mmCIF file of C-alpha atoms and ligand atoms in Angstrom:
data_model
loop_
_atom_site.group_PDB
_atom_site.id
_atom_site.type_symbol
_atom_site.label_atom_id
_atom_site.label_comp_id
_atom_site.label_asym_id
_atom_site.label_seq_id
_atom_site.Cartn_x
_atom_site.Cartn_y
_atom_site.Cartn_z
ATOM 1 C CA MET A 159 102.238 76.048 92.970
ATOM 2 C CA LYS A 160 98.991 74.332 91.992
ATOM 3 C CA PRO A 161 98.800 73.280 88.302
ATOM 4 C CA PHE A 162 96.577 75.516 86.164
ATOM 5 C CA THR A 163 95.479 75.889 82.556
ATOM 6 C CA TYR A 164 96.847 78.851 80.607
ATOM 7 C CA LEU A 165 94.846 80.482 77.794
ATOM 8 C CA ARG A 166 95.690 83.553 75.750
ATOM 9 C CA VAL A 167 92.600 85.251 74.330
ATOM 10 C CA GLY A 168 92.364 87.545 71.312
ATOM 11 C CA ASP A 169 89.110 89.337 72.028
ATOM 12 C CA THR A 170 87.032 90.629 74.898
ATOM 13 C CA ALA A 171 84.088 88.296 74.293
ATOM 14 C CA ASP A 172 86.358 85.241 74.664
ATOM 15 C CA ALA A 173 87.926 86.657 77.803
ATOM 16 C CA VAL A 174 84.554 87.302 79.433
ATOM 17 C CA ARG A 175 83.210 83.900 78.377
ATOM 18 C CA TRP A 176 86.151 82.174 80.108
ATOM 19 C CA GLY A 177 86.011 84.642 82.993
ATOM 20 C CA ARG A 178 82.570 83.425 84.063
ATOM 21 C CA GLU A 179 83.956 79.913 84.690
ATOM 22 C CA PRO A 180 84.688 79.430 88.426
ATOM 23 C CA GLY A 181 88.392 79.259 89.281
ATOM 24 C CA THR A 182 89.459 81.622 86.487
ATOM 25 C CA ARG A 183 91.755 84.645 86.937
ATOM 26 C CA TYR A 184 92.723 87.186 84.307
ATOM 27 C CA LEU A 185 96.465 87.543 83.768
ATOM 28 C CA GLY A 186 98.040 90.890 82.873
ATOM 29 C CA GLY A 187 101.807 91.289 83.151
ATOM 30 C CA GLY A 188 101.826 88.803 86.021
ATOM 31 C CA THR A 189 104.003 91.028 88.223
ATOM 32 C CA ASN A 190 101.613 90.681 91.155
ATOM 33 C CA LEU A 191 99.506 87.624 90.327
ATOM 34 C CA VAL A 192 102.456 85.296 89.700
ATOM 35 C CA ASP A 193 103.907 86.232 93.103
ATOM 36 C CA LEU A 194 100.542 85.415 94.684
ATOM 37 C CA LEU A 195 100.492 82.050 92.864
ATOM 38 C CA ARG A 196 103.989 81.236 94.094
ATOM 39 C CA GLU A 197 102.960 82.043 97.653
ATOM 40 C CA THR A 198 99.779 79.933 97.109
ATOM 41 C CA LEU A 199 97.687 82.947 98.157
ATOM 42 C CA GLU A 200 95.920 82.577 94.804
ATOM 43 C CA GLN A 201 95.201 79.077 93.512
ATOM 44 C CA PRO A 202 93.190 79.373 90.290
ATOM 45 C CA ASP A 203 92.398 76.492 87.954
ATOM 46 C CA ARG A 204 92.739 78.685 84.863
ATOM 47 C CA LEU A 205 94.654 81.830 83.862
ATOM 48 C CA VAL A 206 93.252 83.839 80.965
ATOM 49 C CA ASP A 207 95.996 86.046 79.556
ATOM 50 C CA VAL A 208 94.409 89.355 78.490
ATOM 51 C CA THR A 209 97.561 91.122 77.285
ATOM 52 C CA ALA A 210 96.513 90.663 73.623
ATOM 53 C CA LEU A 211 93.419 92.842 74.213
ATOM 54 C CA SER A 212 93.419 96.599 73.645
ATOM 55 C CA THR A 213 96.794 98.333 73.847
ATOM 56 C CA GLU A 214 95.390 101.493 72.225
ATOM 57 C CA ILE A 215 95.893 104.945 73.715
ATOM 58 C CA GLU A 216 93.398 107.153 71.931
ATOM 59 C CA PRO A 217 93.618 110.941 72.412
ATOM 60 C CA ARG A 218 90.336 112.602 71.429
ATOM 61 C CA ASP A 219 89.728 116.103 70.083
ATOM 62 C CA ASP A 220 87.801 117.169 73.207
ATOM 63 C CA GLY A 221 90.927 116.586 75.312
ATOM 64 C CA SER A 222 89.849 113.241 76.742
ATOM 65 C CA LEU A 223 91.852 110.029 76.471
ATOM 66 C CA LEU A 224 90.840 106.373 76.156
ATOM 67 C CA ILE A 225 93.386 103.863 77.453
ATOM 68 C CA GLY A 226 93.109 100.128 76.709
ATOM 69 C CA ALA A 227 93.454 97.912 79.785
ATOM 70 C CA ALA A 228 96.366 95.960 78.260
ATOM 71 C CA VAL A 229 98.520 99.074 77.782
ATOM 72 C CA ARG A 230 101.813 98.591 79.628
ATOM 73 C CA ASN A 231 102.614 101.089 82.385
ATOM 74 C CA THR A 232 105.775 102.300 80.603
ATOM 75 C CA ALA A 233 103.904 102.939 77.346
ATOM 76 C CA LEU A 234 101.253 104.952 79.167
ATOM 77 C CA ALA A 235 103.743 107.093 81.091
ATOM 78 C CA ALA A 236 105.720 107.823 77.917
ATOM 79 C CA HIS A 237 102.799 108.588 75.603
ATOM 80 C CA PRO A 238 102.990 112.194 74.294
ATOM 81 C CA ALA A 239 99.281 112.869 74.950
ATOM 82 C CA VAL A 240 99.618 111.715 78.566
ATOM 83 C CA ARG A 241 102.772 113.760 79.128
ATOM 84 C CA ASP A 242 101.130 116.801 77.568
ATOM 85 C CA ARG A 243 97.549 116.654 78.930
ATOM 86 C CA PHE A 244 97.937 114.615 82.123
ATOM 87 C CA PRO A 245 101.571 114.930 83.317
ATOM 88 C CA MET A 246 100.424 113.984 86.834
ATOM 89 C CA LEU A 247 99.662 110.480 85.541
ATOM 90 C CA SER A 248 103.095 110.101 83.920
ATOM 91 C CA ARG A 249 104.761 111.149 87.155
ATOM 92 C CA ALA A 250 102.678 108.781 89.268
ATOM 93 C CA ILE A 251 103.477 105.791 87.055
ATOM 94 C CA MET A 252 107.192 106.620 86.991
ATOM 95 C CA ALA A 253 107.181 106.864 90.798
ATOM 96 C CA GLY A 254 106.068 103.220 91.039
ATOM 97 C CA ALA A 255 108.022 99.951 90.974
ATOM 98 C CA SER A 256 111.070 99.569 88.681
ATOM 99 C CA ALA A 257 111.627 99.968 84.939
ATOM 100 C CA GLN A 258 111.420 96.190 84.480
ATOM 101 C CA VAL A 259 108.133 95.899 86.400
ATOM 102 C CA ARG A 260 106.620 98.913 84.595
ATOM 103 C CA ASN A 261 107.555 97.356 81.229
ATOM 104 C CA MET A 262 105.559 94.226 82.098
ATOM 105 C CA ALA A 263 102.680 95.617 84.160
ATOM 106 C CA THR A 264 99.384 96.499 82.492
ATOM 107 C CA VAL A 265 96.840 99.179 83.336
ATOM 108 C CA GLY A 266 94.160 96.603 84.259
ATOM 109 C CA GLY A 267 96.581 94.708 86.496
ATOM 110 C CA ASN A 268 97.756 97.883 88.190
ATOM 111 C CA LEU A 269 94.183 98.719 89.211
ATOM 112 C CA MET A 270 93.669 95.210 90.564
ATOM 113 C CA GLN A 271 96.994 94.672 92.371
ATOM 114 C CA ARG A 272 96.615 93.531 95.961
ATOM 115 C CA THR A 273 97.766 95.166 99.184
ATOM 116 C CA ARG A 274 101.398 94.954 100.254
ATOM 117 C CA CYS A 275 100.496 94.411 103.922
ATOM 118 C CA ALA A 276 103.281 92.069 105.097
ATOM 119 C CA TYR A 277 100.862 90.044 107.260
ATOM 120 C CA PHE A 278 98.723 89.328 104.184
ATOM 121 C CA TYR A 279 101.720 87.604 102.540
ATOM 122 C CA ASP A 280 102.739 85.749 105.725
ATOM 123 C CA ASP A 281 100.473 82.784 105.143
ATOM 124 C CA GLU A 282 102.029 80.561 107.809
ATOM 125 C CA GLY A 283 102.835 83.076 110.547
ATOM 126 C CA ALA A 284 100.096 85.716 110.671
ATOM 127 C CA ARG A 285 96.345 86.069 110.944
ATOM 128 C CA CYS A 286 94.749 88.083 108.126
ATOM 129 C CA ASN A 287 91.058 88.713 107.403
ATOM 130 C CA LYS A 288 91.777 89.687 103.824
ATOM 131 C CA ARG A 289 93.447 86.344 103.133
ATOM 132 C CA SER A 290 91.179 84.212 105.339
ATOM 133 C CA PRO A 291 87.934 85.987 106.349
ATOM 134 C CA GLY A 292 87.171 85.670 110.076
ATOM 135 C CA GLN A 293 90.756 84.815 111.037
ATOM 136 C CA GLY A 294 91.654 88.155 112.641
ATOM 137 C CA CYS A 295 94.154 90.891 111.753
ATOM 138 C CA ASP A 296 97.679 90.834 113.171
ATOM 139 C CA ALA A 297 98.491 94.268 111.740
ATOM 140 C CA ILE A 298 96.148 96.152 114.062
ATOM 141 C CA GLU A 299 98.221 95.364 117.169
ATOM 142 C CA GLY A 300 101.388 94.622 115.182
ATOM 143 C CA PHE A 301 103.918 96.604 113.140
ATOM 144 C CA ASN A 302 101.579 98.942 111.276
ATOM 145 C CA ARG A 303 103.836 101.758 110.114
ATOM 146 C CA MET A 304 102.719 101.388 106.452
ATOM 147 C CA HIS A 305 99.018 101.027 107.245
ATOM 148 C CA ALA A 306 95.900 103.172 106.860
ATOM 149 C CA ILE A 307 94.946 106.315 108.766
ATOM 150 C CA LEU A 308 91.621 106.927 106.979
ATOM 151 C CA GLY A 309 88.621 104.685 106.262
ATOM 152 C CA ALA A 310 90.000 101.583 107.991
ATOM 153 C CA SER A 311 87.846 99.136 109.989
ATOM 154 C CA SER A 312 88.286 96.888 112.995
ATOM 155 C CA ASP A 313 88.766 94.035 110.491
ATOM 156 C CA CYS A 314 91.493 95.486 108.253
ATOM 157 C CA VAL A 315 93.849 98.484 108.200
ATOM 158 C CA ALA A 316 95.654 97.757 104.920
ATOM 159 C CA THR A 317 96.461 100.393 102.305
ATOM 160 C CA HIS A 318 95.998 100.254 98.560
ATOM 161 C CA PRO A 319 99.467 100.124 96.974
ATOM 162 C CA SER A 320 99.019 101.675 93.501
ATOM 163 C CA ASP A 321 100.540 105.027 92.550
ATOM 164 C CA MET A 322 98.798 105.146 89.170
ATOM 165 C CA CYS A 323 95.389 104.815 90.807
ATOM 166 C CA VAL A 324 95.985 107.897 92.961
ATOM 167 C CA ALA A 325 96.511 110.022 89.857
ATOM 168 C CA LEU A 326 93.519 108.370 88.154
ATOM 169 C CA ALA A 327 91.350 109.237 91.175
ATOM 170 C CA ALA A 328 92.392 112.894 91.046
ATOM 171 C CA LEU A 329 91.812 113.001 87.277
ATOM 172 C CA GLY A 330 88.234 111.711 87.577
ATOM 173 C CA ALA A 331 88.990 108.567 85.552
ATOM 174 C CA VAL A 332 86.161 106.268 84.488
ATOM 175 C CA VAL A 333 86.699 102.485 84.349
ATOM 176 C CA HIS A 334 84.997 100.502 81.569
ATOM 177 C CA LEU A 335 83.978 96.946 82.471
ATOM 178 C CA ASN A 336 82.693 93.949 80.506
ATOM 179 C CA HIS A 337 80.786 91.053 82.032
ATOM 180 C CA ALA A 338 78.718 88.155 80.777
ATOM 181 C CA ASP A 339 75.647 89.780 82.436
ATOM 182 C CA GLY A 340 76.231 93.218 80.877
ATOM 183 C CA ASP A 341 78.780 95.999 80.550
ATOM 184 C CA ARG A 342 79.087 99.067 82.758
ATOM 185 C CA SER A 343 81.315 102.039 83.592
ATOM 186 C CA LEU A 344 82.317 103.272 87.035
ATOM 187 C CA PRO A 345 84.200 106.266 88.399
ATOM 188 C CA LEU A 346 87.576 104.955 89.552
ATOM 189 C CA THR A 347 86.809 106.337 93.010
ATOM 190 C CA ASP A 348 83.954 103.790 93.228
ATOM 191 C CA LEU A 349 85.980 100.784 92.036
ATOM 192 C CA HIS A 350 87.977 100.062 95.202
ATOM 193 C CA ARG A 351 86.245 99.372 98.523
ATOM 194 C CA LEU A 352 86.874 100.431 102.086
ATOM 195 C CA PRO A 353 87.427 97.258 104.138
ATOM 196 C CA GLU A 354 84.389 97.400 106.493
ATOM 197 C CA ASP A 355 83.628 93.794 107.496
ATOM 198 C CA ARG A 356 84.651 92.331 104.076
ATOM 199 C CA PRO A 357 88.331 93.150 103.601
ATOM 200 C CA ASP A 358 88.641 90.081 101.368
ATOM 201 C CA LEU A 359 86.808 92.126 98.698
ATOM 202 C CA ASP A 360 89.202 94.751 97.320
ATOM 203 C CA THR A 361 86.849 96.084 94.645
ATOM 204 C CA VAL A 362 83.187 96.103 93.595
ATOM 205 C CA LEU A 363 83.910 93.942 90.521
ATOM 206 C CA ARG A 364 81.606 90.998 89.958
ATOM 207 C CA PRO A 365 83.315 87.585 89.588
ATOM 208 C CA GLY A 366 84.639 87.368 86.026
ATOM 209 C CA GLU A 367 84.219 91.069 85.313
ATOM 210 C CA LEU A 368 86.940 92.358 82.987
ATOM 211 C CA ILE A 369 88.452 95.850 82.931
ATOM 212 C CA THR A 370 88.609 96.800 79.247
ATOM 213 C CA ALA A 371 89.612 100.485 79.314
ATOM 214 C CA ILE A 372 90.113 103.617 81.381
ATOM 215 C CA GLU A 373 88.754 106.933 80.199
ATOM 216 C CA LEU A 374 90.195 110.264 81.281
ATOM 217 C CA PRO A 375 87.779 113.171 80.843
ATOM 218 C CA PRO A 376 89.242 116.475 79.622
ATOM 219 C CA LEU A 377 91.027 118.472 82.330
ATOM 220 C CA PRO A 378 91.860 121.914 80.878
ATOM 221 C CA PHE A 379 94.105 122.741 83.850
ATOM 222 C CA GLY A 380 95.819 119.345 83.794
ATOM 223 C CA ARG A 381 99.241 120.851 83.110
ATOM 224 C CA ARG A 382 99.390 122.674 86.445
ATOM 225 C CA ALA A 383 99.605 119.346 88.211
ATOM 226 C CA THR A 384 101.996 116.996 89.923
ATOM 227 C CA TYR A 385 102.399 113.746 91.862
ATOM 228 C CA ARG A 386 104.627 113.595 94.922
ATOM 229 C CA LYS A 387 105.441 110.303 96.617
ATOM 230 C CA VAL A 388 107.096 110.181 100.025
ATOM 231 C CA ARG A 389 108.765 106.830 100.701
ATOM 232 C CA ASP A 390 111.563 105.254 102.683
ATOM 233 C CA ARG A 391 114.002 105.027 99.760
ATOM 234 C CA ALA A 392 114.194 106.237 96.173
ATOM 235 C CA SER A 393 113.082 103.087 94.383
ATOM 236 C CA TYR A 394 111.265 99.830 95.040
ATOM 237 C CA ALA A 395 109.305 101.317 97.901
ATOM 238 C CA PHE A 396 105.589 101.799 98.266
ATOM 239 C CA ALA A 397 104.267 105.194 99.366
ATOM 240 C CA LEU A 398 104.208 106.204 102.999
ATOM 241 C CA VAL A 399 102.078 109.055 101.724
ATOM 242 C CA SER A 400 101.544 110.389 98.215
ATOM 243 C CA VAL A 401 99.656 113.358 96.821
ATOM 244 C CA ALA A 402 98.252 113.884 93.316
ATOM 245 C CA ALA A 403 97.178 117.466 92.716
ATOM 246 C CA ALA A 404 95.994 119.740 89.894
ATOM 247 C CA LEU A 405 95.208 123.414 90.402
ATOM 248 C CA GLU A 406 93.437 126.104 88.407
ATOM 249 C CA LEU A 407 93.884 129.689 89.517
ATOM 250 C CA ASP A 408 91.853 132.774 88.703
ATOM 251 C CA GLY A 409 94.326 135.474 89.633
ATOM 252 C CA ASP A 410 95.253 134.615 93.216
ATOM 253 C CA THR A 411 92.071 132.616 93.846
ATOM 254 C CA VAL A 412 91.613 128.852 93.593
ATOM 255 C CA LYS A 413 89.119 128.293 90.780
ATOM 256 C CA GLU A 414 89.349 124.492 90.573
ATOM 257 C CA VAL A 415 91.415 121.879 92.341
ATOM 258 C CA ARG A 416 91.766 118.098 92.221
ATOM 259 C CA LEU A 417 93.391 116.166 95.033
ATOM 260 C CA ALA A 418 93.989 112.506 95.833
ATOM 261 C CA PHE A 419 96.163 110.686 98.366
ATOM 262 C CA GLY A 420 97.986 107.360 98.379
ATOM 263 C CA GLY A 421 99.344 105.357 101.314
ATOM 264 C CA VAL A 422 96.590 106.528 103.655
ATOM 265 C CA ALA A 423 93.604 104.239 103.003
ATOM 266 C CA HIS A 424 92.356 100.916 101.624
ATOM 267 C CA LYS A 425 91.604 102.740 98.361
ATOM 268 C CA PRO A 426 93.014 105.722 96.464
ATOM 269 C CA TRP A 427 91.646 108.552 98.603
ATOM 270 C CA ARG A 428 90.112 111.456 96.696
ATOM 271 C CA GLY A 429 90.426 114.652 98.755
ATOM 272 C CA PHE A 430 86.824 115.831 98.365
ATOM 273 C CA LYS A 431 86.824 117.732 101.685
ATOM 274 C CA ALA A 432 90.020 119.649 100.954
ATOM 275 C CA GLU A 433 88.815 120.414 97.424
ATOM 276 C CA ALA A 434 85.541 121.876 98.763
ATOM 277 C CA MET A 435 87.449 123.971 101.332
ATOM 278 C CA LEU A 436 89.795 125.417 98.707
ATOM 279 C CA LYS A 437 87.437 126.358 95.873
ATOM 280 C CA GLY A 438 86.941 130.134 95.777
ATOM 281 C CA GLN A 439 89.567 130.737 98.492
ATOM 282 C CA PRO A 440 92.780 132.755 98.115
ATOM 283 C CA ALA A 441 95.676 130.480 97.145
ATOM 284 C CA THR A 442 97.601 131.023 100.368
ATOM 285 C CA SER A 443 99.664 128.904 102.684
ATOM 286 C CA ALA A 444 97.028 129.322 105.424
ATOM 287 C CA ALA A 445 94.208 128.157 103.140
ATOM 288 C CA PHE A 446 96.240 125.109 102.063
ATOM 289 C CA LEU A 447 96.917 124.106 105.672
ATOM 290 C CA ALA A 448 93.252 124.601 106.631
ATOM 291 C CA ALA A 449 92.214 122.352 103.733
ATOM 292 C CA ALA A 450 94.719 119.694 104.837
ATOM 293 C CA ASP A 451 93.382 119.871 108.391
ATOM 294 C CA ALA A 452 89.825 119.365 107.120
ATOM 295 C CA GLU A 453 90.820 116.350 105.021
ATOM 296 C CA PHE A 454 92.671 114.619 107.862
ATOM 297 C CA ALA A 455 90.337 115.597 110.712
ATOM 298 C CA ASP A 456 88.918 112.043 110.705
ATOM 299 C CA ALA A 457 92.324 110.342 110.607
ATOM 300 C CA ARG A 458 92.649 107.456 113.097
ATOM 301 C CA PRO A 459 96.327 106.567 113.285
ATOM 302 C CA LEU A 460 97.581 103.243 114.654
ATOM 303 C CA SER A 461 100.435 102.674 117.112
ATOM 304 C CA HIS A 462 103.245 103.096 114.548
ATOM 305 C CA ASN A 463 101.862 105.393 111.856
ATOM 306 C CA GLY A 464 100.816 108.599 113.639
ATOM 307 C CA PHE A 465 103.536 110.401 111.665
ATOM 308 C CA LYS A 466 101.479 109.920 108.485
ATOM 309 C CA VAL A 467 98.927 112.557 109.485
ATOM 310 C CA GLU A 468 101.514 115.325 109.689
ATOM 311 C CA LEU A 469 103.398 113.936 106.689
ATOM 312 C CA ALA A 470 100.260 114.003 104.524
ATOM 313 C CA ARG A 471 99.375 117.485 105.760
ATOM 314 C CA ARG A 472 102.827 118.868 104.976
ATOM 315 C CA THR A 473 103.076 117.085 101.635
ATOM 316 C CA LEU A 474 99.746 118.532 100.511
ATOM 317 C CA HIS A 475 100.801 122.005 101.655
ATOM 318 C CA ALA A 476 104.143 121.772 99.805
ATOM 319 C CA VAL A 477 102.549 120.453 96.618
ATOM 320 C CA LEU A 478 99.919 123.197 96.505
ATOM 321 C CA LEU A 479 102.565 125.898 97.080
ATOM 322 C CA GLU A 480 104.614 124.399 94.243
ATOM 323 C CA LEU A 481 101.614 124.413 91.883
ATOM 324 C CA THR A 482 100.766 128.011 92.809
ATOM 325 C CA GLU A 483 104.216 129.097 91.691
ATOM 326 C CA MET A 484 104.226 126.933 88.537
ATOM 327 C CA THR A 485 103.754 128.475 85.076
ATOM 328 C CA PRO A 486 101.481 125.969 83.319
HETATM 329 C C1 FAD B 134 109.267 94.798 93.110
HETATM 330 C C2 FAD B 134 107.962 95.498 92.875
HETATM 331 C C3 FAD B 134 107.809 96.815 93.258
HETATM 332 C C4 FAD B 134 106.596 97.465 93.033
HETATM 333 N N1 FAD B 134 106.460 98.787 93.396
HETATM 334 C C5 FAD B 134 105.302 99.434 93.125
HETATM 335 C C6 FAD B 134 105.110 100.801 93.441
HETATM 336 O O1 FAD B 134 105.991 101.456 94.008
HETATM 337 N N2 FAD B 134 103.940 101.391 93.113
HETATM 338 C C7 FAD B 134 102.945 100.704 92.484
HETATM 339 O O2 FAD B 134 101.902 101.304 92.194
HETATM 340 N N3 FAD B 134 103.068 99.412 92.197
HETATM 341 C C8 FAD B 134 104.219 98.765 92.484
HETATM 342 N N4 FAD B 134 104.346 97.440 92.197
HETATM 343 C C9 FAD B 134 103.168 96.695 91.773
HETATM 344 C C10 FAD B 134 103.001 96.686 90.295
HETATM 345 O O3 FAD B 134 102.620 97.988 89.882
HETATM 346 C C11 FAD B 134 101.883 95.700 90.015
HETATM 347 O O4 FAD B 134 102.423 94.423 90.252
HETATM 348 C C12 FAD B 134 101.386 95.787 88.612
HETATM 349 O O5 FAD B 134 100.831 97.046 88.336
HETATM 350 C C13 FAD B 134 100.347 94.737 88.335
HETATM 351 O O6 FAD B 134 100.082 94.730 86.948
HETATM 352 P P1 FAD B 134 100.119 93.387 86.105
HETATM 353 O O7 FAD B 134 99.644 93.700 84.738
HETATM 354 O O8 FAD B 134 101.449 92.720 86.214
HETATM 355 O O9 FAD B 134 99.012 92.568 86.884
HETATM 356 P P2 FAD B 134 98.908 91.001 87.175
HETATM 357 O O10 FAD B 134 99.913 90.608 88.189
HETATM 358 O O11 FAD B 134 98.880 90.244 85.899
HETATM 359 O O12 FAD B 134 97.432 90.957 87.801
HETATM 360 C C14 FAD B 134 97.120 91.627 88.990
HETATM 361 C C15 FAD B 134 95.628 91.420 89.265
HETATM 362 O O13 FAD B 134 94.875 92.085 88.251
HETATM 363 C C16 FAD B 134 93.918 91.202 87.669
HETATM 364 N N5 FAD B 134 93.749 91.685 86.289
HETATM 365 C C17 FAD B 134 94.719 91.871 85.359
HETATM 366 N N6 FAD B 134 94.184 92.422 84.240
HETATM 367 C C18 FAD B 134 92.850 92.564 84.481
HETATM 368 C C19 FAD B 134 91.755 93.082 83.724
HETATM 369 N N7 FAD B 134 91.911 93.577 82.485
HETATM 370 N N8 FAD B 134 90.520 93.089 84.281
HETATM 371 C C20 FAD B 134 90.321 92.597 85.545
HETATM 372 N N9 FAD B 134 91.326 92.094 86.298
HETATM 373 C C21 FAD B 134 92.571 92.087 85.779
HETATM 374 C C22 FAD B 134 94.567 89.828 87.815
HETATM 375 O O14 FAD B 134 93.602 88.794 87.773
HETATM 376 C C23 FAD B 134 95.193 89.955 89.187
HETATM 377 O O15 FAD B 134 94.214 89.732 90.182
HETATM 378 C C24 FAD B 134 105.536 96.761 92.412
HETATM 379 C C25 FAD B 134 105.692 95.431 92.024
HETATM 380 C C26 FAD B 134 106.900 94.787 92.261
HETATM 381 C C27 FAD B 134 107.030 93.355 91.840
HETATM 382 S S1 SF4 B 135 95.595 94.882 107.661
HETATM 383 FE FE1 SF4 B 135 94.201 93.757 106.308
HETATM 384 S S2 SF4 B 135 95.620 92.754 104.894
HETATM 385 FE FE2 SF4 B 135 96.844 93.335 106.693
HETATM 386 S S3 SF4 B 135 96.735 91.594 108.150
HETATM 387 FE FE3 SF4 B 135 95.054 92.945 108.660
HETATM 388 S S4 SF4 B 135 93.336 92.061 107.509
HETATM 389 FE FE4 SF4 B 135 95.184 91.298 106.550
#
């Protein structure tokens, strides 16, 4: 591992001031970044530890919630306001990693964690455009069972690994960012990129830009919601496919619906097409399957992951049936 300087900052202004220096990386719980340092996939000169920044979880009277970026994953999943107003988010966090990792990992770090594509980590044996732009991608013709079926490019077919981000996408979360050149806020669905011809860029963040908080707008039907993760084993496994869903019914008709998918794309995939198909329709099995078909009509499976299309379709169908029968 290359030697680096370690700094722990106490306020956002200090973090952003250091963040503008080339060769600096922010450090959350370190559960992803330290692995990348050990593998020499990241070689910064300076780590700026941001875990002393905001750990506040602030429920507001209008039903919204402000979450500091240094909040640990366990604390967020267990918070009474999250469990009450946004149970989908609690479930998504608890479906990820292990208790030990969740105790260390921060919200900011979870959003910024890197793909788990095995070829990305295989520095000596595999070609990877995300690691070394222009090198090629060994996953496309290789073992690509875990890879993307939507939004991929001829340069990269990796998936985004986070469970939390799938729930945040469905909930319409807004990400607050600080930067030496000015602050801004973005919908979470605009934070992560599709790979196109720059798979080395995971997000639209500017160099040195710091995530300070996540805001969840009110979701009055947030209790009729769930997160279902389909994976190879019960723990320590990333999603083959996951579905975050919230449903509002008016009698037997779908009044509002929020959908997002994990394990299918380079970013948390908000199900805008399925949502549009469902609104105003009867909440029936046939309508749910038609919506799933619309969402996955553009799916382009690879040699080993064709099963994901049917898996995602069936998981969405099952989740929506479950929510229809749920008493919120
Ligand atoms: C064994 C294992 C199993 C796992 N399984 C799952 C799983 O099933 N599902 C899942 O979702 N995740 C899983 N993870 C990943 C885990 O969730 C991430 O490692 C974790 O969320 C990263 O958070 P962190 O705070 O440790 O980030 P760090 O490792 O500290 O940082 C990650 C990245 O975020 C950047 N960063 C940190 N904070 C900020 C900030 N405030 N602003 C801007 N950039 C920032 C860092 O510079 C770095 O690039 C697993 C991890 C392990 C080790
Ligand atoms: S899929 Fe993306 S991350 Fe994986 S080897 Fe190809 S370029 Fe690298």
